Each structure stands twice: as structure tokens, then as C-alpha cells.
Amino acid sequence: MTSCFKLSTLGILSAIVMSGCSTSPTSPQVQKEVITINSVSPNGIGERIGTISLQDSQNGLVISTDLSSLPPGPHGFHIHEKGSCEAAEKDGKMVAALAAGGHYNPHKVNHHGNPTTGHLGDLPLLNVENNGVAKVTLIAPRLTLNEVKGLAIMIHAGGDNYSDDPKPLGGGGDRIACGVIN
């Protein structure tokens, strides 16, 4: 072998070995979940109205919405305890997305509240623009993506006053949109 070939081979082998011994820090893989959101009614699951992305951060679960076809104004926004958006029967009447159960509340908190005091599933208000679009980013400070996998995320018809007075569960009313977190 020629000395040039030997030096080239040695250089390539050295580069391979050195790249395997790199000490530069690597960033952890950030997990992101994109959920399809559909309108819901007592008749069942309706048309797709957009997506919601969930991603962990140091401040909690980051919720980014890309939604349309919603009524303008503030809406109650929650994680619900079951991973279904199907209608279900209550008192002989079909109710939109009732199969999702109630708000996610694993610690059995007695009251509905804001994202730092109530049920773990209590999220910040979802504000929808006059054109029916909601492209906002919110933080759920006490949640992680792994904790909510397999549950539902729900949008209610009305706002949420984070109280059980004068109406239960903040007065958000009917369930109008839903998605299952995979």
C-alpha cells in the first residue's frame, strides 16, 4: 500500500471514531401531538373544523389552536375524562359528546376553577375572533402531554367564569367541538 492511501484510510477511520465520541450536547426529542377537532351535536360527530397541537414545555402543556367555523367570543375549554367525542343519552335525550364524560379531575377536586385551582382539565378560555377563527396559544400549567393521552379536548358553546355559580362548571353550556388526544 502506498503511504498516501494509508494516511487517507487512517484519516477516514479517525473521523469515524471521533464522530462517535462527540461530547456535544444533544437536545431531547420534543414530543408534539396534533389532534383533529370536529364539530359535535346530539346527532354525533360532525365536520372537521381544524386542529389543536399539544406540546410539553417548562411552563406546562402548550396548546396551539388552528380552528374555524366556531361562534365568536369566549368559550369554555377543557380536557375531559374519556377519549370519545360520541353523543350519548342522558335522561332519554341525546347529548353532544357526552361519551367524553366530565372534566378531567383525577384528584377529585370539589369545584370547577381556573387552570391553576380547579379540575386538572380546566383550561384557559378559548377566545374566537369575529370571523369564527381561533389561532391562539395557551398554557395548561399543571398538565403534561403523557397525562392527557387517551382523553378528549372539548370546546363549549359559552364562556367559562371558572366558578360553579351561578351555573355549574362555569356556565359553558353545550359541547360544540371535540377531539381525542392520541
Short mmCIF file of N, CA and C in Angstrom, two decimals:
data_model
loop_
_atom_site.label_atom_id
_atom_site.label_comp_id
_atom_site.label_asym_id
_atom_site.label_seq_id
_atom_site.Cartn_x
_atom_site.Cartn_y
_atom_site.Cartn_z
N MET A 1 0.83 -1.17 0.00
CA MET A 1 0.00 0.00 0.00
C MET A 1 0.87 1.23 0.00
N THR A 2 0.32 2.25 -0.65
CA THR A 2 1.09 3.49 -0.67
C THR A 2 0.85 4.25 0.62
N SER A 3 1.80 5.07 0.98
CA SER A 3 1.66 5.82 2.22
C SER A 3 0.52 6.83 2.12
N CYS A 4 0.23 7.33 0.93
CA CYS A 4 -0.89 8.26 0.75
C CYS A 4 -2.21 7.56 1.04
N PHE A 5 -2.36 6.32 0.53
CA PHE A 5 -3.57 5.53 0.77
C PHE A 5 -3.72 5.23 2.25
N LYS A 6 -2.58 4.86 2.90
CA LYS A 6 -2.62 4.56 4.33
C LYS A 6 -3.04 5.77 5.14
N LEU A 7 -2.51 6.95 4.81
CA LEU A 7 -2.86 8.17 5.53
C LEU A 7 -4.33 8.54 5.30
N SER A 8 -4.82 8.35 4.08
CA SER A 8 -6.23 8.64 3.79
C SER A 8 -7.14 7.72 4.59
N THR A 9 -6.80 6.41 4.60
CA THR A 9 -7.60 5.44 5.33
C THR A 9 -7.57 5.76 6.83
N LEU A 10 -6.38 6.08 7.35
CA LEU A 10 -6.25 6.44 8.75
C LEU A 10 -7.07 7.69 9.07
N GLY A 11 -7.08 8.66 8.18
CA GLY A 11 -7.85 9.89 8.39
C GLY A 11 -9.35 9.61 8.43
N ILE A 12 -9.83 8.77 7.53
CA ILE A 12 -11.26 8.43 7.49
C ILE A 12 -11.66 7.68 8.76
N LEU A 13 -10.84 6.68 9.14
CA LEU A 13 -11.13 5.92 10.36
C LEU A 13 -11.12 6.83 11.59
N SER A 14 -10.18 7.74 11.66
CA SER A 14 -10.11 8.67 12.79
C SER A 14 -11.36 9.54 12.83
N ALA A 15 -11.83 10.01 11.70
CA ALA A 15 -13.03 10.85 11.64
C ALA A 15 -14.26 10.07 12.12
N ILE A 16 -14.36 8.81 11.72
CA ILE A 16 -15.50 7.98 12.13
C ILE A 16 -15.46 7.76 13.64
N VAL A 17 -14.29 7.41 14.17
CA VAL A 17 -14.16 7.18 15.61
C VAL A 17 -14.46 8.45 16.38
N MET A 18 -13.91 9.57 15.95
CA MET A 18 -14.10 10.83 16.65
C MET A 18 -15.55 11.28 16.61
N SER A 19 -16.25 11.05 15.51
CA SER A 19 -17.65 11.47 15.45
C SER A 19 -18.49 10.65 16.41
N GLY A 20 -18.12 9.42 16.65
CA GLY A 20 -18.83 8.57 17.60
C GLY A 20 -18.54 8.96 19.03
N CYS A 21 -17.48 9.72 19.26
CA CYS A 21 -17.11 10.13 20.62
C CYS A 21 -17.46 11.58 20.90
N SER A 22 -18.28 12.14 20.09
CA SER A 22 -18.64 13.54 20.25
C SER A 22 -19.25 13.79 21.62
N THR A 23 -18.86 14.91 22.24
CA THR A 23 -19.40 15.24 23.55
C THR A 23 -20.35 16.43 23.48
N SER A 24 -20.71 16.84 22.27
CA SER A 24 -21.63 17.98 22.19
C SER A 24 -23.01 17.55 22.68
N PRO A 25 -23.67 18.42 23.44
CA PRO A 25 -24.98 18.04 23.99
C PRO A 25 -26.01 17.89 22.87
N THR A 26 -26.89 16.95 23.05
CA THR A 26 -27.97 16.79 22.09
C THR A 26 -29.27 17.17 22.78
N SER A 27 -30.14 17.82 22.04
CA SER A 27 -31.41 18.22 22.64
C SER A 27 -32.36 17.03 22.64
N PRO A 28 -33.15 16.90 23.70
CA PRO A 28 -34.10 15.79 23.75
C PRO A 28 -35.18 15.97 22.70
N GLN A 29 -35.73 14.88 22.24
CA GLN A 29 -36.79 14.91 21.26
C GLN A 29 -38.04 15.50 21.90
N VAL A 30 -38.55 16.60 21.36
CA VAL A 30 -39.74 17.22 21.89
C VAL A 30 -40.95 16.57 21.22
N GLN A 31 -41.82 16.02 22.05
CA GLN A 31 -43.00 15.32 21.55
C GLN A 31 -44.12 16.32 21.32
N LYS A 32 -44.78 16.19 20.17
CA LYS A 32 -45.89 17.06 19.82
C LYS A 32 -47.02 16.21 19.28
N GLU A 33 -48.23 16.49 19.73
CA GLU A 33 -49.40 15.74 19.29
C GLU A 33 -50.35 16.71 18.59
N VAL A 34 -50.81 16.35 17.40
CA VAL A 34 -51.77 17.17 16.67
C VAL A 34 -53.10 16.43 16.66
N ILE A 35 -54.14 17.09 17.18
CA ILE A 35 -55.46 16.48 17.32
C ILE A 35 -56.42 17.11 16.33
N THR A 36 -57.15 16.27 15.61
CA THR A 36 -58.21 16.76 14.73
C THR A 36 -59.42 17.11 15.58
N ILE A 37 -59.99 18.28 15.33
CA ILE A 37 -61.17 18.74 16.07
C ILE A 37 -62.36 18.78 15.11
N ASN A 38 -63.47 18.20 15.57
CA ASN A 38 -64.70 18.17 14.79
C ASN A 38 -65.81 18.86 15.55
N SER A 39 -66.77 19.40 14.83
CA SER A 39 -67.98 19.89 15.48
C SER A 39 -68.73 18.68 16.02
N VAL A 40 -69.50 18.89 17.07
CA VAL A 40 -70.30 17.82 17.66
C VAL A 40 -71.71 18.34 17.90
N SER A 41 -72.66 17.41 17.86
CA SER A 41 -74.07 17.73 18.12
C SER A 41 -74.73 16.49 18.72
N PRO A 42 -75.98 16.60 19.13
CA PRO A 42 -76.68 15.41 19.63
C PRO A 42 -76.78 14.30 18.58
N ASN A 43 -76.58 14.64 17.30
CA ASN A 43 -76.60 13.64 16.23
C ASN A 43 -75.26 12.93 16.07
N GLY A 44 -74.21 13.40 16.75
CA GLY A 44 -72.91 12.75 16.67
C GLY A 44 -71.80 13.70 16.26
N ILE A 45 -70.75 13.12 15.69
CA ILE A 45 -69.56 13.88 15.29
C ILE A 45 -69.79 14.45 13.90
N GLY A 46 -69.54 15.75 13.76
CA GLY A 46 -69.76 16.45 12.50
C GLY A 46 -68.47 16.71 11.75
N GLU A 47 -68.46 17.82 11.03
CA GLU A 47 -67.34 18.16 10.15
C GLU A 47 -66.09 18.57 10.90
N ARG A 48 -64.96 18.41 10.24
CA ARG A 48 -63.66 18.82 10.77
C ARG A 48 -63.61 20.34 10.77
N ILE A 49 -63.21 20.94 11.91
CA ILE A 49 -63.11 22.39 11.97
C ILE A 49 -61.68 22.87 12.23
N GLY A 50 -60.73 21.94 12.31
CA GLY A 50 -59.34 22.34 12.48
C GLY A 50 -58.55 21.39 13.34
N THR A 51 -57.47 21.91 13.91
CA THR A 51 -56.58 21.10 14.73
C THR A 51 -56.17 21.85 15.98
N ILE A 52 -55.75 21.07 16.96
CA ILE A 52 -55.13 21.60 18.17
C ILE A 52 -53.83 20.81 18.37
N SER A 53 -52.73 21.53 18.58
CA SER A 53 -51.43 20.91 18.85
C SER A 53 -51.12 21.00 20.32
N LEU A 54 -50.59 19.91 20.87
CA LEU A 54 -50.19 19.86 22.27
C LEU A 54 -48.71 19.54 22.35
N GLN A 55 -48.00 20.26 23.22
CA GLN A 55 -46.57 20.04 23.37
C GLN A 55 -46.15 20.45 24.78
N ASP A 56 -45.32 19.62 25.40
CA ASP A 56 -44.81 19.94 26.73
C ASP A 56 -43.82 21.09 26.68
N SER A 57 -43.79 21.87 27.76
CA SER A 57 -42.79 22.92 27.93
C SER A 57 -42.46 23.01 29.42
N GLN A 58 -41.49 23.83 29.77
CA GLN A 58 -41.14 24.02 31.17
C GLN A 58 -42.27 24.67 31.95
N ASN A 59 -43.16 25.36 31.25
CA ASN A 59 -44.26 26.07 31.91
C ASN A 59 -45.56 25.27 31.95
N GLY A 60 -45.56 24.09 31.35
CA GLY A 60 -46.76 23.27 31.30
C GLY A 60 -47.07 22.84 29.88
N LEU A 61 -48.28 22.39 29.66
CA LEU A 61 -48.71 21.91 28.35
C LEU A 61 -49.07 23.10 27.46
N VAL A 62 -48.38 23.23 26.33
CA VAL A 62 -48.66 24.29 25.38
C VAL A 62 -49.74 23.80 24.42
N ILE A 63 -50.81 24.58 24.32
CA ILE A 63 -51.96 24.24 23.48
C ILE A 63 -52.06 25.29 22.39
N SER A 64 -51.86 24.88 21.13
CA SER A 64 -51.94 25.80 20.00
C SER A 64 -53.12 25.40 19.12
N THR A 65 -54.02 26.36 18.91
CA THR A 65 -55.23 26.07 18.15
C THR A 65 -55.15 26.62 16.73
N ASP A 66 -55.74 25.91 15.81
CA ASP A 66 -55.91 26.36 14.42
C ASP A 66 -57.32 25.91 14.02
N LEU A 67 -58.31 26.70 14.46
CA LEU A 67 -59.71 26.32 14.35
C LEU A 67 -60.50 27.36 13.57
N SER A 68 -61.60 26.91 12.95
CA SER A 68 -62.51 27.82 12.25
C SER A 68 -63.94 27.33 12.45
N SER A 69 -64.87 28.10 11.94
CA SER A 69 -66.30 27.75 11.98
C SER A 69 -66.86 27.66 13.40
N LEU A 70 -66.30 28.45 14.31
CA LEU A 70 -66.80 28.49 15.69
C LEU A 70 -67.55 29.81 15.91
N PRO A 71 -68.51 29.84 16.83
CA PRO A 71 -69.17 31.10 17.16
C PRO A 71 -68.16 32.06 17.79
N PRO A 72 -68.20 33.34 17.42
CA PRO A 72 -67.28 34.32 18.01
C PRO A 72 -67.47 34.45 19.52
N GLY A 73 -66.40 34.85 20.20
CA GLY A 73 -66.45 35.12 21.62
C GLY A 73 -65.71 34.10 22.44
N PRO A 74 -65.83 34.22 23.77
CA PRO A 74 -65.12 33.29 24.67
C PRO A 74 -65.87 31.97 24.80
N HIS A 75 -65.11 30.90 24.93
CA HIS A 75 -65.67 29.55 25.05
C HIS A 75 -64.97 28.79 26.16
N GLY A 76 -65.78 28.02 26.92
CA GLY A 76 -65.20 27.10 27.88
C GLY A 76 -64.38 26.07 27.12
N PHE A 77 -63.23 25.68 27.69
CA PHE A 77 -62.26 24.84 27.01
C PHE A 77 -61.71 23.90 28.06
N HIS A 78 -61.84 22.58 27.84
CA HIS A 78 -61.48 21.62 28.88
C HIS A 78 -60.94 20.32 28.31
N ILE A 79 -60.16 19.63 29.14
CA ILE A 79 -59.81 18.24 28.89
C ILE A 79 -60.88 17.42 29.60
N HIS A 80 -61.47 16.44 28.91
CA HIS A 80 -62.49 15.59 29.50
C HIS A 80 -61.92 14.20 29.76
N GLU A 81 -62.56 13.47 30.67
CA GLU A 81 -62.00 12.25 31.25
C GLU A 81 -61.98 11.01 30.37
N LYS A 82 -62.69 11.01 29.26
CA LYS A 82 -62.72 9.82 28.41
C LYS A 82 -62.38 10.20 26.97
N GLY A 83 -61.76 9.29 26.26
CA GLY A 83 -61.32 9.54 24.89
C GLY A 83 -62.39 9.23 23.85
N SER A 84 -63.51 9.96 23.92
CA SER A 84 -64.57 9.79 22.93
C SER A 84 -65.27 11.13 22.71
N CYS A 85 -65.70 11.36 21.48
CA CYS A 85 -66.47 12.55 21.16
C CYS A 85 -67.88 12.19 20.71
N GLU A 86 -68.26 10.96 20.93
CA GLU A 86 -69.58 10.49 20.50
C GLU A 86 -70.69 11.07 21.38
N ALA A 87 -71.86 11.23 20.79
CA ALA A 87 -73.04 11.61 21.55
C ALA A 87 -73.46 10.44 22.43
N ALA A 88 -74.14 10.73 23.52
CA ALA A 88 -74.64 9.68 24.40
C ALA A 88 -75.96 10.15 25.00
N GLU A 89 -76.70 9.20 25.53
CA GLU A 89 -78.03 9.51 26.06
C GLU A 89 -77.97 9.86 27.55
N LYS A 90 -78.73 10.92 27.90
CA LYS A 90 -78.89 11.31 29.31
C LYS A 90 -80.36 11.71 29.50
N ASP A 91 -81.00 11.09 30.44
CA ASP A 91 -82.41 11.37 30.73
C ASP A 91 -83.29 11.24 29.49
N GLY A 92 -83.01 10.22 28.68
CA GLY A 92 -83.80 9.95 27.49
C GLY A 92 -83.54 10.88 26.31
N LYS A 93 -82.48 11.68 26.40
CA LYS A 93 -82.18 12.67 25.35
C LYS A 93 -80.72 12.53 24.94
N MET A 94 -80.44 12.59 23.64
CA MET A 94 -79.06 12.52 23.16
C MET A 94 -78.35 13.86 23.42
N VAL A 95 -77.12 13.77 23.91
CA VAL A 95 -76.33 14.95 24.26
C VAL A 95 -75.01 14.90 23.49
N ALA A 96 -74.63 16.00 22.88
CA ALA A 96 -73.40 16.10 22.10
C ALA A 96 -72.18 15.73 22.94
N ALA A 97 -71.36 14.81 22.44
CA ALA A 97 -70.06 14.44 23.02
C ALA A 97 -70.14 14.02 24.49
N LEU A 98 -71.28 13.56 24.93
CA LEU A 98 -71.42 13.15 26.32
C LEU A 98 -70.56 11.94 26.67
N ALA A 99 -70.20 11.14 25.67
CA ALA A 99 -69.35 9.96 25.91
C ALA A 99 -67.96 10.37 26.40
N ALA A 100 -67.59 11.66 26.30
CA ALA A 100 -66.30 12.14 26.80
C ALA A 100 -66.29 12.25 28.32
N GLY A 101 -67.46 12.10 28.95
CA GLY A 101 -67.53 12.21 30.41
C GLY A 101 -67.36 13.64 30.87
N GLY A 102 -67.01 13.80 32.14
CA GLY A 102 -66.84 15.13 32.72
C GLY A 102 -65.42 15.65 32.57
N HIS A 103 -65.17 16.77 33.21
CA HIS A 103 -63.83 17.36 33.19
C HIS A 103 -62.83 16.38 33.80
N TYR A 104 -61.63 16.35 33.25
CA TYR A 104 -60.55 15.53 33.78
C TYR A 104 -60.26 16.02 35.20
N ASN A 105 -60.46 15.15 36.20
CA ASN A 105 -60.36 15.54 37.60
C ASN A 105 -59.83 14.37 38.44
N PRO A 106 -58.60 13.90 38.17
CA PRO A 106 -58.10 12.73 38.87
C PRO A 106 -57.91 12.92 40.38
N HIS A 107 -57.78 14.17 40.82
CA HIS A 107 -57.58 14.44 42.25
C HIS A 107 -58.89 14.69 42.98
N LYS A 108 -60.01 14.54 42.27
CA LYS A 108 -61.36 14.69 42.86
C LYS A 108 -61.55 16.03 43.56
N VAL A 109 -61.09 17.11 42.90
CA VAL A 109 -61.30 18.47 43.40
C VAL A 109 -62.80 18.74 43.40
N ASN A 110 -63.32 19.31 44.48
CA ASN A 110 -64.75 19.52 44.64
C ASN A 110 -65.33 20.62 43.76
N HIS A 111 -64.50 21.48 43.21
CA HIS A 111 -65.02 22.63 42.49
C HIS A 111 -64.34 22.82 41.14
N HIS A 112 -65.09 23.42 40.25
CA HIS A 112 -64.56 23.87 38.97
C HIS A 112 -63.77 25.14 39.27
N GLY A 113 -62.73 25.40 38.49
CA GLY A 113 -61.95 26.60 38.75
C GLY A 113 -61.09 26.98 37.57
N ASN A 114 -60.17 27.89 37.79
CA ASN A 114 -59.29 28.32 36.71
C ASN A 114 -58.19 27.27 36.51
N PRO A 115 -57.34 27.46 35.50
CA PRO A 115 -56.33 26.44 35.20
C PRO A 115 -55.32 26.14 36.30
N THR A 116 -55.29 26.94 37.38
CA THR A 116 -54.35 26.66 38.46
C THR A 116 -55.04 26.21 39.74
N THR A 117 -56.38 26.27 39.81
CA THR A 117 -57.05 25.95 41.07
C THR A 117 -58.12 24.87 40.99
N GLY A 118 -58.68 24.62 39.83
CA GLY A 118 -59.82 23.72 39.73
C GLY A 118 -59.42 22.32 39.29
N HIS A 119 -60.29 21.73 38.49
CA HIS A 119 -60.00 20.41 37.92
C HIS A 119 -58.74 20.51 37.07
N LEU A 120 -57.99 19.43 36.96
CA LEU A 120 -56.81 19.47 36.09
C LEU A 120 -57.20 19.75 34.65
N GLY A 121 -58.41 19.36 34.26
CA GLY A 121 -58.88 19.57 32.89
C GLY A 121 -59.38 20.97 32.59
N ASP A 122 -59.41 21.86 33.58
CA ASP A 122 -59.85 23.23 33.36
C ASP A 122 -58.75 24.00 32.63
N LEU A 123 -59.06 24.44 31.41
CA LEU A 123 -58.09 25.14 30.57
C LEU A 123 -58.43 26.63 30.50
N PRO A 124 -57.49 27.46 30.03
CA PRO A 124 -57.81 28.88 29.83
C PRO A 124 -58.95 29.02 28.81
N LEU A 125 -59.66 30.14 28.87
CA LEU A 125 -60.72 30.42 27.91
C LEU A 125 -60.18 30.38 26.49
N LEU A 126 -61.00 29.88 25.58
CA LEU A 126 -60.67 29.91 24.16
C LEU A 126 -61.43 31.08 23.55
N ASN A 127 -60.71 32.09 23.11
CA ASN A 127 -61.34 33.27 22.50
C ASN A 127 -61.33 33.12 20.99
N VAL A 128 -62.53 33.25 20.40
CA VAL A 128 -62.71 33.09 18.95
C VAL A 128 -62.98 34.46 18.34
N GLU A 129 -62.28 34.75 17.25
CA GLU A 129 -62.43 36.04 16.56
C GLU A 129 -63.82 36.15 15.93
N ASN A 130 -64.17 37.35 15.49
CA ASN A 130 -65.47 37.59 14.86
C ASN A 130 -65.69 36.77 13.59
N ASN A 131 -64.60 36.36 12.94
CA ASN A 131 -64.72 35.55 11.72
C ASN A 131 -64.81 34.05 12.02
N GLY A 132 -64.91 33.68 13.29
CA GLY A 132 -65.05 32.28 13.67
C GLY A 132 -63.74 31.52 13.78
N VAL A 133 -62.62 32.22 13.70
CA VAL A 133 -61.29 31.60 13.73
C VAL A 133 -60.66 31.76 15.12
N ALA A 134 -60.00 30.71 15.56
CA ALA A 134 -59.24 30.74 16.82
C ALA A 134 -57.85 30.20 16.54
N LYS A 135 -56.88 31.09 16.42
CA LYS A 135 -55.47 30.72 16.26
C LYS A 135 -54.75 31.32 17.44
N VAL A 136 -54.75 30.59 18.55
CA VAL A 136 -54.17 31.08 19.80
C VAL A 136 -53.27 30.02 20.41
N THR A 137 -52.40 30.47 21.28
CA THR A 137 -51.56 29.55 22.06
C THR A 137 -51.83 29.81 23.53
N LEU A 138 -52.14 28.73 24.25
CA LEU A 138 -52.48 28.79 25.66
C LEU A 138 -51.59 27.83 26.44
N ILE A 139 -51.51 28.00 27.74
CA ILE A 139 -50.71 27.12 28.60
C ILE A 139 -51.61 26.50 29.68
N ALA A 140 -51.51 25.19 29.84
CA ALA A 140 -52.14 24.49 30.96
C ALA A 140 -51.00 24.14 31.91
N PRO A 141 -50.77 24.95 32.95
CA PRO A 141 -49.56 24.83 33.76
C PRO A 141 -49.40 23.54 34.56
N ARG A 142 -50.50 22.82 34.80
CA ARG A 142 -50.40 21.61 35.63
C ARG A 142 -50.49 20.32 34.83
N LEU A 143 -50.48 20.40 33.51
CA LEU A 143 -50.65 19.20 32.68
C LEU A 143 -49.42 18.89 31.86
N THR A 144 -49.30 17.60 31.49
CA THR A 144 -48.28 17.15 30.55
C THR A 144 -48.98 16.37 29.44
N LEU A 145 -48.32 16.24 28.32
CA LEU A 145 -48.89 15.51 27.19
C LEU A 145 -49.17 14.06 27.56
N ASN A 146 -48.24 13.40 28.23
CA ASN A 146 -48.47 11.99 28.60
C ASN A 146 -49.68 11.82 29.50
N GLU A 147 -49.94 12.80 30.34
CA GLU A 147 -51.06 12.72 31.27
C GLU A 147 -52.42 12.78 30.56
N VAL A 148 -52.49 13.48 29.43
CA VAL A 148 -53.79 13.67 28.76
C VAL A 148 -54.01 12.74 27.57
N LYS A 149 -53.01 11.93 27.25
CA LYS A 149 -53.17 10.99 26.13
C LYS A 149 -54.35 10.06 26.41
N GLY A 150 -55.16 9.86 25.38
CA GLY A 150 -56.32 8.98 25.52
C GLY A 150 -57.56 9.69 26.03
N LEU A 151 -57.47 10.99 26.32
CA LEU A 151 -58.61 11.76 26.80
C LEU A 151 -59.15 12.62 25.66
N ALA A 152 -60.20 13.39 25.93
CA ALA A 152 -60.79 14.27 24.91
C ALA A 152 -60.53 15.72 25.27
N ILE A 153 -60.45 16.58 24.26
CA ILE A 153 -60.37 18.02 24.47
C ILE A 153 -61.66 18.61 23.90
N MET A 154 -62.31 19.49 24.69
CA MET A 154 -63.67 19.93 24.40
C MET A 154 -63.79 21.44 24.37
N ILE A 155 -64.61 21.92 23.42
CA ILE A 155 -64.96 23.34 23.34
C ILE A 155 -66.46 23.43 23.61
N HIS A 156 -66.83 24.34 24.52
CA HIS A 156 -68.23 24.53 24.89
C HIS A 156 -68.81 25.76 24.18
N ALA A 157 -70.14 25.83 24.13
CA ALA A 157 -70.83 26.90 23.41
C ALA A 157 -70.60 28.27 24.04
N GLY A 158 -70.57 28.34 25.36
CA GLY A 158 -70.45 29.62 26.04
C GLY A 158 -69.13 29.79 26.76
N GLY A 159 -68.97 30.96 27.36
CA GLY A 159 -67.76 31.26 28.12
C GLY A 159 -67.69 30.44 29.41
N ASP A 160 -66.66 30.68 30.17
CA ASP A 160 -66.43 29.95 31.41
C ASP A 160 -66.01 30.97 32.45
N ASN A 161 -66.79 31.08 33.53
CA ASN A 161 -66.44 32.05 34.58
C ASN A 161 -65.58 31.42 35.68
N TYR A 162 -65.14 30.17 35.48
CA TYR A 162 -64.28 29.43 36.42
C TYR A 162 -64.91 29.28 37.80
N SER A 163 -66.21 29.20 37.82
CA SER A 163 -66.93 29.04 39.08
C SER A 163 -68.10 28.09 38.86
N ASP A 164 -68.65 27.58 39.92
CA ASP A 164 -69.85 26.75 39.81
C ASP A 164 -71.10 27.57 40.10
N ASP A 165 -70.94 28.90 40.15
CA ASP A 165 -72.06 29.78 40.43
C ASP A 165 -72.07 30.91 39.41
N PRO A 166 -73.12 31.28 38.77
CA PRO A 166 -74.48 30.85 39.01
C PRO A 166 -74.85 29.53 38.32
N LYS A 167 -74.01 29.07 37.39
CA LYS A 167 -74.29 27.80 36.73
C LYS A 167 -73.13 26.84 36.96
N PRO A 168 -73.40 25.54 37.03
CA PRO A 168 -72.33 24.56 37.24
C PRO A 168 -71.29 24.59 36.12
N LEU A 169 -70.07 24.26 36.48
CA LEU A 169 -68.96 24.11 35.55
C LEU A 169 -68.70 25.34 34.71
N GLY A 170 -68.89 26.52 35.30
CA GLY A 170 -68.54 27.77 34.64
C GLY A 170 -69.57 28.31 33.68
N GLY A 171 -70.66 27.59 33.46
CA GLY A 171 -71.71 28.07 32.58
C GLY A 171 -71.41 27.94 31.10
N GLY A 172 -70.46 27.10 30.74
CA GLY A 172 -70.07 26.96 29.34
C GLY A 172 -71.15 26.35 28.45
N GLY A 173 -72.03 25.58 29.05
CA GLY A 173 -73.15 25.05 28.29
C GLY A 173 -72.80 23.89 27.38
N ASP A 174 -73.53 23.82 26.27
CA ASP A 174 -73.41 22.69 25.34
C ASP A 174 -71.99 22.48 24.84
N ARG A 175 -71.71 21.25 24.51
CA ARG A 175 -70.43 20.87 23.88
C ARG A 175 -70.59 21.05 22.38
N ILE A 176 -69.68 21.84 21.77
CA ILE A 176 -69.85 22.12 20.34
C ILE A 176 -68.71 21.60 19.46
N ALA A 177 -67.57 21.28 20.06
CA ALA A 177 -66.45 20.75 19.27
C ALA A 177 -65.58 19.88 20.17
N CYS A 178 -64.95 18.86 19.55
CA CYS A 178 -64.25 17.87 20.36
C CYS A 178 -63.18 17.17 19.51
N GLY A 179 -62.15 16.70 20.19
CA GLY A 179 -61.13 15.85 19.56
C GLY A 179 -60.56 14.89 20.59
N VAL A 180 -60.07 13.76 20.12
CA VAL A 180 -59.48 12.75 21.01
C VAL A 180 -57.97 12.87 20.93
N ILE A 181 -57.32 12.92 22.08
CA ILE A 181 -55.87 13.05 22.17
C ILE A 181 -55.27 11.64 22.10
N ASN A 182 -54.53 11.36 21.05
CA ASN A 182 -53.96 10.01 20.85
C ASN A 182 -52.73 9.77 21.67
#
